[in-house]
Amino acid sequence: HGVCDVCTCSCSLECKLDDLCPYDYEHDADSDEICGDVDSCAYDSGNDLDSDMLCGDVDSCHLDAENDADGDNVCGNVDVCRYDAENDADGDIICGNVDSCAFDFANDGDSDLLCGNVDSCLHDGENDPDGDGICSGVDVCPEDALNDGDSDSVCDGVDSCLGDWSNDVDGDGICGGSDICPSDALNDGDSDVICDSVDSCVGDDLNDADGDGICDGVDSCLDDSL
């Protein structure tokens, strides 16, 4: 028999008569009023608060049942983007897992269905429609791949005379590139194969036939060189 068989109440400490956890030598170490021998989390007063089957003393995220789901070393209960390991990389206040353009702060600002981080023309919804390597926002001729090829300050898309920098200077409706007399609206009106702009006798197809220096149209004596 032990001392408790013969002790009076004065030896209650030795007999552990007031021990609420007689089978727990640490006497409820986590102070949760559950004795260690029957406590599923003997060192966790919250007793697995997040219900993830991990006691708080060995749970790296004791208030996060998913235990840092995105693996960014920030527990879900304090992670602003609990499923985005980069935590809103573009800073647009939209977490990457729900951000259509996770690396584009403007979120496809030109609405061309291309996120800014892969869009060669950030502010051009048509993405360089003329294919000249210059985005529309800075392309002086967005619909003209040659960018005013004839340098007449009129983009080819609206230039009535492509390749003619003077744009039908004689106003005869024929562009300079195909106008036999680009500076003669009548296009050699007297049909002497000399454009009026350089024809010494406009309107005189024989060009002063008698050689008297007076064009036939005003020569009172045709065929009279004197």
PDB file of C-alpha atoms in Angstrom:
ATOM      1  CA  HIS A   1       0.000   0.000   0.000  1.00  0.00           C
ATOM      2  CA  GLY A   2       1.115   3.610  -0.635  1.00  0.00           C
ATOM      3  CA  VAL A   3       1.220   6.599   1.543  1.00  0.00           C
ATOM      4  CA  CYS A   4      -2.284   7.559   0.519  1.00  0.00           C
ATOM      5  CA  ASP A   5      -3.673   4.539   2.277  1.00  0.00           C
ATOM      6  CA  VAL A   6      -2.481   5.856   5.615  1.00  0.00           C
ATOM      7  CA  CYS A   7      -2.341   9.628   5.093  1.00  0.00           C
ATOM      8  CA  THR A   8      -4.869  12.025   6.418  1.00  0.00           C
ATOM      9  CA  CYS A   9      -6.288  14.827   4.360  1.00  0.00           C
ATOM     10  CA  SER A  10      -3.231  16.873   5.211  1.00  0.00           C
ATOM     11  CA  CYS A  11      -1.172  14.893   2.696  1.00  0.00           C
ATOM     12  CA  SER A  12      -3.532  15.470  -0.165  1.00  0.00           C
ATOM     13  CA  LEU A  13      -0.788  17.019  -2.322  1.00  0.00           C
ATOM     14  CA  GLU A  14       1.234  13.826  -2.074  1.00  0.00           C
ATOM     15  CA  CYS A  15      -1.805  11.743  -2.864  1.00  0.00           C
ATOM     16  CA  LYS A  16      -2.823  14.163  -5.683  1.00  0.00           C
ATOM     17  CA  LEU A  17      -6.357  14.088  -4.425  1.00  0.00           C
ATOM     18  CA  ASP A  18      -6.994  17.587  -5.969  1.00  0.00           C
ATOM     19  CA  ASP A  19      -5.384  16.762  -9.395  1.00  0.00           C
ATOM     20  CA  LEU A  20      -7.966  17.391 -12.128  1.00  0.00           C
ATOM     21  CA  CYS A  21      -5.810  15.492 -14.639  1.00  0.00           C
ATOM     22  CA  PRO A  22      -4.467  12.518 -12.710  1.00  0.00           C
ATOM     23  CA  TYR A  23      -3.308  10.789 -15.908  1.00  0.00           C
ATOM     24  CA  ASP A  24      -1.697  13.859 -17.494  1.00  0.00           C
ATOM     25  CA  TYR A  25       1.699  14.546 -15.984  1.00  0.00           C
ATOM     26  CA  GLU A  26       1.739  18.010 -17.626  1.00  0.00           C
ATOM     27  CA  HIS A  27      -1.601  18.894 -16.079  1.00  0.00           C
ATOM     28  CA  ASP A  28      -3.386  20.329 -19.151  1.00  0.00           C
ATOM     29  CA  ALA A  29      -0.318  21.963 -20.715  1.00  0.00           C
ATOM     30  CA  ASP A  30      -2.326  24.155 -23.102  1.00  0.00           C
ATOM     31  CA  SER A  31      -4.802  25.284 -20.419  1.00  0.00           C
ATOM     32  CA  ASP A  32      -7.849  24.422 -22.473  1.00  0.00           C
ATOM     33  CA  GLU A  33      -9.458  22.536 -19.566  1.00  0.00           C
ATOM     34  CA  ILE A  34      -9.012  19.252 -21.404  1.00  0.00           C
ATOM     35  CA  CYS A  35      -6.509  16.891 -19.877  1.00  0.00           C
ATOM     36  CA  GLY A  36      -3.632  15.949 -22.113  1.00  0.00           C
ATOM     37  CA  ASP A  37      -4.387  12.245 -22.042  1.00  0.00           C
ATOM     38  CA  VAL A  38      -7.740  12.880 -23.742  1.00  0.00           C
ATOM     39  CA  ASP A  39      -6.926  16.118 -25.572  1.00  0.00           C
ATOM     40  CA  SER A  40      -6.576  15.593 -29.363  1.00  0.00           C
ATOM     41  CA  CYS A  41      -4.359  18.698 -29.421  1.00  0.00           C
ATOM     42  CA  ALA A  42      -2.536  18.580 -26.132  1.00  0.00           C
ATOM     43  CA  TYR A  43      -0.449  21.681 -26.876  1.00  0.00           C
ATOM     44  CA  ASP A  44      -3.045  23.732 -28.752  1.00  0.00           C
ATOM     45  CA  SER A  45      -5.536  25.621 -26.630  1.00  0.00           C
ATOM     46  CA  GLY A  46      -7.605  26.336 -29.742  1.00  0.00           C
ATOM     47  CA  ASN A  47      -7.805  22.638 -30.567  1.00  0.00           C
ATOM     48  CA  ASP A  48      -7.252  22.977 -34.321  1.00  0.00           C
ATOM     49  CA  LEU A  49      -9.204  26.204 -34.792  1.00  0.00           C
ATOM     50  CA  ASP A  50      -9.135  25.983 -38.600  1.00  0.00           C
ATOM     51  CA  SER A  51     -10.254  22.334 -38.616  1.00  0.00           C
ATOM     52  CA  ASP A  52      -7.521  21.212 -40.994  1.00  0.00           C
ATOM     53  CA  MET A  53      -6.591  18.178 -38.869  1.00  0.00           C
ATOM     54  CA  LEU A  54      -3.378  19.917 -37.795  1.00  0.00           C
ATOM     55  CA  CYS A  55      -2.999  21.083 -34.207  1.00  0.00           C
ATOM     56  CA  GLY A  56      -1.990  24.700 -33.825  1.00  0.00           C
ATOM     57  CA  ASP A  57       1.431  23.912 -32.362  1.00  0.00           C
ATOM     58  CA  VAL A  58       2.474  22.133 -35.598  1.00  0.00           C
ATOM     59  CA  ASP A  59       0.237  24.046 -38.041  1.00  0.00           C
ATOM     60  CA  SER A  60       2.182  26.743 -39.952  1.00  0.00           C
ATOM     61  CA  CYS A  61      -1.132  28.479 -40.716  1.00  0.00           C
ATOM     62  CA  HIS A  62      -3.240  27.705 -37.685  1.00  0.00           C
ATOM     63  CA  LEU A  63      -6.094  29.978 -38.809  1.00  0.00           C
ATOM     64  CA  ASP A  64      -6.051  28.908 -42.463  1.00  0.00           C
ATOM     65  CA  ALA A  65      -7.690  25.567 -43.241  1.00  0.00           C
ATOM     66  CA  GLU A  66      -6.019  25.523 -46.681  1.00  0.00           C
ATOM     67  CA  ASN A  67      -2.573  26.234 -45.232  1.00  0.00           C
ATOM     68  CA  ASP A  68      -1.380  28.876 -47.717  1.00  0.00           C
ATOM     69  CA  ALA A  69      -3.148  27.509 -50.797  1.00  0.00           C
ATOM     70  CA  ASP A  70      -1.110  29.598 -53.258  1.00  0.00           C
ATOM     71  CA  GLY A  71       2.237  28.803 -51.684  1.00  0.00           C
ATOM     72  CA  ASP A  72       3.376  32.399 -51.284  1.00  0.00           C
ATOM     73  CA  ASN A  73       4.320  31.952 -47.624  1.00  0.00           C
ATOM     74  CA  VAL A  74       1.402  34.129 -46.546  1.00  0.00           C
ATOM     75  CA  CYS A  75      -1.377  32.333 -44.697  1.00  0.00           C
ATOM     76  CA  GLY A  76      -4.811  32.648 -46.253  1.00  0.00           C
ATOM     77  CA  ASN A  77      -6.337  34.455 -43.291  1.00  0.00           C
ATOM     78  CA  VAL A  78      -3.970  37.402 -43.852  1.00  0.00           C
ATOM     79  CA  ASP A  79      -3.288  36.972 -47.593  1.00  0.00           C
ATOM     80  CA  VAL A  80      -5.105  39.645 -49.657  1.00  0.00           C
ATOM     81  CA  CYS A  81      -4.888  37.325 -52.669  1.00  0.00           C
ATOM     82  CA  ARG A  82      -5.120  33.897 -51.119  1.00  0.00           C
ATOM     83  CA  TYR A  83      -5.116  32.075 -54.472  1.00  0.00           C
ATOM     84  CA  ASP A  84      -2.579  34.291 -56.247  1.00  0.00           C
ATOM     85  CA  ALA A  85       1.046  33.494 -55.439  1.00  0.00           C
ATOM     86  CA  GLU A  86       2.183  36.813 -56.943  1.00  0.00           C
ATOM     87  CA  ASN A  87      -0.360  38.801 -54.927  1.00  0.00           C
ATOM     88  CA  ASP A  88      -1.747  41.074 -57.658  1.00  0.00           C
ATOM     89  CA  ALA A  89       1.472  41.425 -59.662  1.00  0.00           C
ATOM     90  CA  ASP A  90       0.191  44.353 -61.761  1.00  0.00           C
ATOM     91  CA  GLY A  91      -1.190  46.310 -58.807  1.00  0.00           C
ATOM     92  CA  ASP A  92      -4.674  46.802 -60.248  1.00  0.00           C
ATOM     93  CA  ILE A  93      -6.382  45.617 -57.064  1.00  0.00           C
ATOM     94  CA  ILE A  94      -7.583  42.468 -58.855  1.00  0.00           C
ATOM     95  CA  CYS A  95      -5.988  39.222 -57.728  1.00  0.00           C
ATOM     96  CA  GLY A  96      -4.250  37.269 -60.467  1.00  0.00           C
ATOM     97  CA  ASN A  97      -6.520  34.234 -60.201  1.00  0.00           C
ATOM     98  CA  VAL A  98      -9.525  36.339 -61.237  1.00  0.00           C
ATOM     99  CA  ASP A  99      -7.714  39.032 -63.264  1.00  0.00           C
ATOM    100  CA  SER A 100      -8.201  38.598 -67.031  1.00  0.00           C
ATOM    101  CA  CYS A 101      -4.893  40.411 -67.539  1.00  0.00           C
ATOM    102  CA  ALA A 102      -2.834  39.441 -64.516  1.00  0.00           C
ATOM    103  CA  PHE A 103       0.237  41.394 -65.652  1.00  0.00           C
ATOM    104  CA  ASP A 104      -1.486  44.419 -67.220  1.00  0.00           C
ATOM    105  CA  PHE A 105      -2.510  47.232 -64.862  1.00  0.00           C
ATOM    106  CA  ALA A 106      -4.784  48.770 -67.533  1.00  0.00           C
ATOM    107  CA  ASN A 107      -6.447  45.398 -68.231  1.00  0.00           C
ATOM    108  CA  ASP A 108      -6.365  45.588 -72.039  1.00  0.00           C
ATOM    109  CA  GLY A 109      -6.767  49.370 -72.215  1.00  0.00           C
ATOM    110  CA  ASP A 110      -7.390  49.401 -75.988  1.00  0.00           C
ATOM    111  CA  SER A 111      -9.976  46.583 -75.847  1.00  0.00           C
ATOM    112  CA  ASP A 112      -8.325  44.475 -78.541  1.00  0.00           C
ATOM    113  CA  LEU A 113      -8.487  41.293 -76.458  1.00  0.00           C
ATOM    114  CA  LEU A 114      -4.714  41.402 -75.970  1.00  0.00           C
ATOM    115  CA  CYS A 115      -3.331  42.103 -72.512  1.00  0.00           C
ATOM    116  CA  GLY A 116      -0.825  44.941 -72.355  1.00  0.00           C
ATOM    117  CA  ASN A 117       2.105  42.712 -71.450  1.00  0.00           C
ATOM    118  CA  VAL A 118       1.773  40.912 -74.816  1.00  0.00           C
ATOM    119  CA  ASP A 119       0.224  43.695 -76.910  1.00  0.00           C
ATOM    120  CA  SER A 120       2.682  45.299 -79.354  1.00  0.00           C
ATOM    121  CA  CYS A 121       0.378  48.329 -79.721  1.00  0.00           C
ATOM    122  CA  LEU A 122      -0.908  49.168 -76.240  1.00  0.00           C
ATOM    123  CA  HIS A 123      -3.115  52.061 -77.329  1.00  0.00           C
ATOM    124  CA  ASP A 124      -4.147  50.822 -80.779  1.00  0.00           C
ATOM    125  CA  GLY A 125      -7.252  48.657 -80.826  1.00  0.00           C
ATOM    126  CA  GLU A 126      -6.532  47.636 -84.411  1.00  0.00           C
ATOM    127  CA  ASN A 127      -2.871  46.805 -83.747  1.00  0.00           C
ATOM    128  CA  ASP A 128      -1.160  48.547 -86.666  1.00  0.00           C
ATOM    129  CA  PRO A 129      -3.809  47.863 -89.344  1.00  0.00           C
ATOM    130  CA  ASP A 130      -1.539  48.835 -92.250  1.00  0.00           C
ATOM    131  CA  GLY A 131       1.288  46.603 -91.043  1.00  0.00           C
ATOM    132  CA  ASP A 132       4.010  49.229 -91.309  1.00  0.00           C
ATOM    133  CA  GLY A 133       5.334  48.568 -87.834  1.00  0.00           C
ATOM    134  CA  ILE A 134       3.962  51.856 -86.480  1.00  0.00           C
ATOM    135  CA  CYS A 135       1.002  51.732 -84.086  1.00  0.00           C
ATOM    136  CA  SER A 136      -2.014  53.821 -85.062  1.00  0.00           C
ATOM    137  CA  GLY A 137      -1.652  56.180 -82.134  1.00  0.00           C
ATOM    138  CA  VAL A 138       1.610  57.520 -83.550  1.00  0.00           C
ATOM    139  CA  ASP A 139       1.220  56.577 -87.231  1.00  0.00           C
ATOM    140  CA  VAL A 140       0.599  59.701 -89.360  1.00  0.00           C
ATOM    141  CA  CYS A 141      -1.064  57.467 -91.963  1.00  0.00           C
ATOM    142  CA  PRO A 142      -2.623  54.567 -90.020  1.00  0.00           C
ATOM    143  CA  GLU A 143      -4.229  53.052 -93.127  1.00  0.00           C
ATOM    144  CA  ASP A 144      -1.232  53.613 -95.421  1.00  0.00           C
ATOM    145  CA  ALA A 145       1.672  51.165 -95.191  1.00  0.00           C
ATOM    146  CA  LEU A 146       3.896  53.504 -97.232  1.00  0.00           C
ATOM    147  CA  ASN A 147       3.003  56.506 -95.056  1.00  0.00           C
ATOM    148  CA  ASP A 148       2.346  58.996 -97.861  1.00  0.00           C
ATOM    149  CA  GLY A 149       4.628  57.386-100.424  1.00  0.00           C
ATOM    150  CA  ASP A 150       4.601  60.405-102.739  1.00  0.00           C
ATOM    151  CA  SER A 151       5.243  62.911 -99.912  1.00  0.00           C
ATOM    152  CA  ASP A 152       2.335  65.169-100.817  1.00  0.00           C
ATOM    153  CA  SER A 153       1.054  65.303 -97.222  1.00  0.00           C
ATOM    154  CA  VAL A 154      -1.967  63.230 -98.245  1.00  0.00           C
ATOM    155  CA  CYS A 155      -2.068  59.647 -96.958  1.00  0.00           C
ATOM    156  CA  ASP A 156      -2.414  57.058 -99.694  1.00  0.00           C
ATOM    157  CA  GLY A 157      -5.728  55.847 -98.322  1.00  0.00           C
ATOM    158  CA  VAL A 158      -7.330  59.161 -99.273  1.00  0.00           C
ATOM    159  CA  ASP A 159      -4.899  60.355-101.966  1.00  0.00           C
ATOM    160  CA  SER A 160      -6.637  60.634-105.342  1.00  0.00           C
ATOM    161  CA  CYS A 161      -3.283  60.667-107.119  1.00  0.00           C
ATOM    162  CA  LEU A 162      -0.984  58.028-105.693  1.00  0.00           C
ATOM    163  CA  GLY A 163       2.590  58.544-106.757  1.00  0.00           C
ATOM    164  CA  ASP A 164       1.919  62.147-107.836  1.00  0.00           C
ATOM    165  CA  TRP A 165       3.237  64.549-105.208  1.00  0.00           C
ATOM    166  CA  SER A 166       1.613  67.532-107.000  1.00  0.00           C
ATOM    167  CA  ASN A 167      -1.779  65.798-107.173  1.00  0.00           C
ATOM    168  CA  ASP A 168      -2.819  66.580-110.786  1.00  0.00           C
ATOM    169  CA  VAL A 169      -1.306  70.032-110.789  1.00  0.00           C
ATOM    170  CA  ASP A 170      -3.011  71.003-114.088  1.00  0.00           C
ATOM    171  CA  GLY A 171      -6.428  69.905-112.854  1.00  0.00           C
ATOM    172  CA  ASP A 172      -7.288  67.834-115.903  1.00  0.00           C
ATOM    173  CA  GLY A 173      -8.370  64.825-113.886  1.00  0.00           C
ATOM    174  CA  ILE A 174      -5.304  62.851-114.901  1.00  0.00           C
ATOM    175  CA  CYS A 175      -2.693  62.222-112.238  1.00  0.00           C
ATOM    176  CA  GLY A 176       0.864  63.213-113.017  1.00  0.00           C
ATOM    177  CA  GLY A 177       2.111  59.650-113.248  1.00  0.00           C
ATOM    178  CA  SER A 178      -0.059  58.954-116.296  1.00  0.00           C
ATOM    179  CA  ASP A 179      -0.604  62.485-117.635  1.00  0.00           C
ATOM    180  CA  ILE A 180       1.314  62.983-120.913  1.00  0.00           C
ATOM    181  CA  CYS A 181       1.251  66.709-120.256  1.00  0.00           C
ATOM    182  CA  PRO A 182       1.258  67.049-116.450  1.00  0.00           C
ATOM    183  CA  SER A 183       1.282  70.853-116.577  1.00  0.00           C
ATOM    184  CA  ASP A 184      -1.148  71.220-119.525  1.00  0.00           C
ATOM    185  CA  ALA A 185      -4.832  70.969-118.716  1.00  0.00           C
ATOM    186  CA  LEU A 186      -5.672  70.529-122.419  1.00  0.00           C
ATOM    187  CA  ASN A 187      -3.014  67.877-122.888  1.00  0.00           C
ATOM    188  CA  ASP A 188      -1.545  69.262-126.120  1.00  0.00           C
ATOM    189  CA  GLY A 189      -4.712  70.958-127.318  1.00  0.00           C
ATOM    190  CA  ASP A 190      -3.399  71.515-130.843  1.00  0.00           C
ATOM    191  CA  SER A 191      -2.176  67.932-131.149  1.00  0.00           C
ATOM    192  CA  ASP A 192       1.288  68.883-132.290  1.00  0.00           C
ATOM    193  CA  VAL A 193       2.876  66.502-129.767  1.00  0.00           C
ATOM    194  CA  ILE A 194       4.120  69.477-127.783  1.00  0.00           C
ATOM    195  CA  CYS A 195       2.468  70.117-124.461  1.00  0.00           C
ATOM    196  CA  ASP A 196       1.012  73.602-124.182  1.00  0.00           C
ATOM    197  CA  SER A 197       3.241  74.423-121.228  1.00  0.00           C
ATOM    198  CA  VAL A 198       6.274  74.289-123.529  1.00  0.00           C
ATOM    199  CA  ASP A 199       4.558  74.905-126.911  1.00  0.00           C
ATOM    200  CA  SER A 200       5.712  78.238-128.424  1.00  0.00           C
ATOM    201  CA  CYS A 201       2.577  78.275-130.584  1.00  0.00           C
ATOM    202  CA  VAL A 202      -0.347  77.094-128.564  1.00  0.00           C
ATOM    203  CA  GLY A 203      -3.303  76.364-130.820  1.00  0.00           C
ATOM    204  CA  ASP A 204      -1.049  76.133-133.905  1.00  0.00           C
ATOM    205  CA  ASP A 205      -0.468  72.514-134.795  1.00  0.00           C
ATOM    206  CA  LEU A 206       2.106  73.540-137.452  1.00  0.00           C
ATOM    207  CA  ASN A 207       3.990  75.761-135.027  1.00  0.00           C
ATOM    208  CA  ASP A 208       4.633  78.781-137.320  1.00  0.00           C
ATOM    209  CA  ALA A 209       4.870  76.835-140.542  1.00  0.00           C
ATOM    210  CA  ASP A 210       6.422  79.712-142.489  1.00  0.00           C
ATOM    211  CA  GLY A 211       9.028  80.334-139.836  1.00  0.00           C
ATOM    212  CA  ASP A 212       8.431  84.052-139.545  1.00  0.00           C
ATOM    213  CA  GLY A 213       8.242  83.964-135.792  1.00  0.00           C
ATOM    214  CA  ILE A 214       4.478  84.545-135.828  1.00  0.00           C
ATOM    215  CA  CYS A 215       2.248  81.645-134.903  1.00  0.00           C
ATOM    216  CA  ASP A 216      -0.354  80.795-137.501  1.00  0.00           C
ATOM    217  CA  GLY A 217      -3.207  81.725-135.248  1.00  0.00           C
ATOM    218  CA  VAL A 218      -2.152  85.380-135.360  1.00  0.00           C
ATOM    219  CA  ASP A 219      -0.100  85.403-138.581  1.00  0.00           C
ATOM    220  CA  SER A 220      -1.880  87.614-141.180  1.00  0.00           C
ATOM    221  CA  CYS A 221       0.255  86.171-143.928  1.00  0.00           C
ATOM    222  CA  LEU A 222       0.398  82.472-143.603  1.00  0.00           C
ATOM    223  CA  ASP A 223       3.065  80.836-145.699  1.00  0.00           C
ATOM    224  CA  ASP A 224       4.831  84.161-146.064  1.00  0.00           C
ATOM    225  CA  SER A 225       8.056  84.084-144.173  1.00  0.00           C
ATOM    226  CA  LEU A 226       8.606  87.777-144.960  1.00  0.00           C
TER     227      LEU A 226
END
